[in-house]
Amino acid sequence: MPKVPEVPVFYDASYFGGAVRLVAYQRELDRAPAGSRARSVLVRVPRAPARARSSPAASCSAQRCAMGWCWRCCCARLAREVGNRRPEDLTPLTDADLPADVRPLVAAVNQQMVRTQGLVAQQRQFLDDASHQLRTHLTTL
């Protein structure tokens, strides 16, 4: 199969003894993932049968399918990273080894974490003030 960066390539292959039509899409990475020297990613996706491709609802360009797959992988990684955190951990997510396409999402999540930290600080201050006010009146009694 010829590899042409940024151009979908269609080819025939065998999968578990059956003939399949595949589309491959290779994209250069902004930077190599952590622990790797890879500079590109190659995504191979089975192509829908001709009857499915002819329906407007089922038609999808190879580039969109491949990029959608990459997005899902990046989002799954981010979901794991956030899901493995302790509830009180609101430190920013790192975008060091993510594609540039995903970085705006990480920046938005980090902004939300900063806003949440502010709300948590306000609640903590309110509770501190309220407990001080209650202690003062109980001491007087």
Coordinates of C-alpha atoms in Angstrom, one line a residue:
M1 CA 0.0 0.0 0.0
P2 CA 1.5 3.4 -1.0
K3 CA 1.7 5.9 1.9
V4 CA 1.0 9.5 0.9
P5 CA 0.8 11.9 3.8
E6 CA -2.4 13.9 4.1
V7 CA -4.1 12.1 1.2
P8 CA -6.5 9.2 1.7
V9 CA -5.4 6.0 -0.1
F10 CA -7.9 3.2 -1.0
Y11 CA -6.7 -0.4 -1.4
D12 CA -8.0 -4.0 -1.3
A13 CA -6.8 -6.4 1.4
S14 CA -7.7 -9.7 3.1
Y15 CA -9.2 -9.7 6.6
F16 CA -9.9 -13.1 8.2
G17 CA -10.0 -14.7 4.7
G18 CA -12.4 -12.2 3.3
A19 CA -11.8 -9.4 0.8
V20 CA -12.2 -5.9 2.2
R21 CA -11.7 -2.4 0.9
L22 CA -9.7 -0.2 3.1
V23 CA -8.8 3.5 3.3
A24 CA -5.6 4.7 4.9
Y25 CA -4.8 8.2 6.0
Q26 CA -1.4 9.3 7.2
R27 CA -0.9 12.5 9.1
E28 CA 2.2 14.2 10.4
L29 CA 2.3 14.8 14.1
D30 CA 3.1 18.2 15.6
R31 CA 5.5 16.4 18.0
A32 CA 6.3 12.8 18.9
P33 CA 4.2 11.2 21.6
A34 CA 5.8 10.6 25.0
G35 CA 8.3 7.7 24.8
S36 CA 8.2 7.6 21.0
R37 CA 10.1 9.1 18.1
A38 CA 7.2 8.7 15.7
R39 CA 6.5 11.8 13.6
S40 CA 3.3 10.6 11.9
V41 CA 0.3 8.4 12.5
L42 CA -1.3 6.0 10.0
V43 CA -5.0 5.2 10.4
R44 CA -6.6 2.4 8.4
V45 CA -10.3 2.2 8.3
P46 CA -12.5 -0.4 6.4
R47 CA -14.5 1.3 3.7
A48 CA -18.3 0.7 3.6
P49 CA -19.7 -1.4 0.8
A50 CA -20.7 0.5 -2.4
R51 CA -24.4 0.4 -1.6
A52 CA -23.7 2.1 1.8
R53 CA -21.4 4.7 0.2
S54 CA -24.0 5.7 -2.3
S55 CA -26.5 6.7 0.5
P56 CA -26.0 10.4 1.5
A57 CA -26.4 9.6 5.2
A58 CA -23.7 7.0 5.1
S59 CA -21.2 8.8 3.0
C60 CA -18.1 10.1 4.9
S61 CA -14.8 11.1 3.5
A62 CA -11.8 9.0 4.5
Q63 CA -10.1 12.0 6.0
R64 CA -13.1 12.7 8.3
C65 CA -13.3 9.1 9.3
A66 CA -9.6 9.0 10.1
M67 CA -9.6 12.3 11.9
G68 CA -12.7 11.2 13.9
W69 CA -10.9 8.1 14.9
C70 CA -7.8 10.2 16.1
W71 CA -10.1 12.5 18.0
R72 CA -11.8 9.6 19.7
C73 CA -8.4 8.2 20.7
C74 CA -7.2 11.5 22.1
C75 CA -10.5 12.1 23.9
A76 CA -10.3 8.6 25.4
R77 CA -6.8 9.3 26.7
L78 CA -8.0 12.6 28.2
A79 CA -11.0 10.8 29.8
R80 CA -8.7 8.2 31.4
E81 CA -6.4 10.9 32.7
V82 CA -9.3 12.9 34.2
G83 CA -11.0 9.7 35.5
N84 CA -7.9 8.5 37.3
R85 CA -7.6 11.7 39.3
R86 CA -8.7 12.2 42.9
P87 CA -11.8 14.4 43.2
E88 CA -9.9 17.3 44.7
D89 CA -7.2 17.3 42.0
L90 CA -7.9 20.3 39.8
T91 CA -4.4 20.7 38.4
P92 CA -4.3 21.6 34.7
L93 CA -4.2 18.8 32.1
T94 CA -1.0 18.6 30.1
D95 CA -1.2 19.0 26.3
A96 CA 2.5 18.3 25.7
D97 CA 2.0 15.2 23.6
L98 CA -1.4 15.9 22.0
P99 CA -2.1 17.0 18.4
A100 CA -2.7 20.7 17.9
D101 CA -6.3 19.9 17.0
V102 CA -7.0 18.7 20.5
R103 CA -5.2 21.5 22.4
P104 CA -8.1 24.0 22.4
L105 CA -10.3 21.3 24.1
V106 CA -7.6 20.8 26.8
A107 CA -7.3 24.6 27.2
A108 CA -11.1 24.9 27.7
V109 CA -11.1 22.1 30.3
N110 CA -8.2 23.8 32.1
Q111 CA -10.1 27.1 32.1
Q112 CA -13.1 25.3 33.6
M113 CA -10.8 23.8 36.3
V114 CA -9.6 27.3 37.2
R115 CA -13.2 28.5 37.5
T116 CA -14.1 25.5 39.6
Q117 CA -11.1 26.2 41.9
G118 CA -12.4 29.7 42.4
L119 CA -15.9 28.4 43.3
V120 CA -14.4 25.9 45.7
A121 CA -12.4 28.7 47.4
Q122 CA -15.5 30.9 47.7
Q123 CA -17.4 28.0 49.3
R124 CA -14.6 27.3 51.7
Q125 CA -14.4 31.0 52.7
F126 CA -18.2 31.1 53.2
L127 CA -18.2 28.1 55.4
D128 CA -15.2 29.5 57.4
D129 CA -17.1 32.8 57.9
A130 CA -20.4 31.0 58.8
S131 CA -18.7 28.7 61.3
H132 CA -16.9 31.7 62.9
Q133 CA -20.2 33.6 63.2
L134 CA -21.9 30.6 64.8
R135 CA -19.1 30.1 67.3
T136 CA -19.3 33.7 68.4
H137 CA -23.0 33.5 69.2
L138 CA -22.6 30.2 71.0
T139 CA -19.7 31.6 73.1
T140 CA -21.9 34.5 74.2
L141 CA -24.7 32.1 75.3

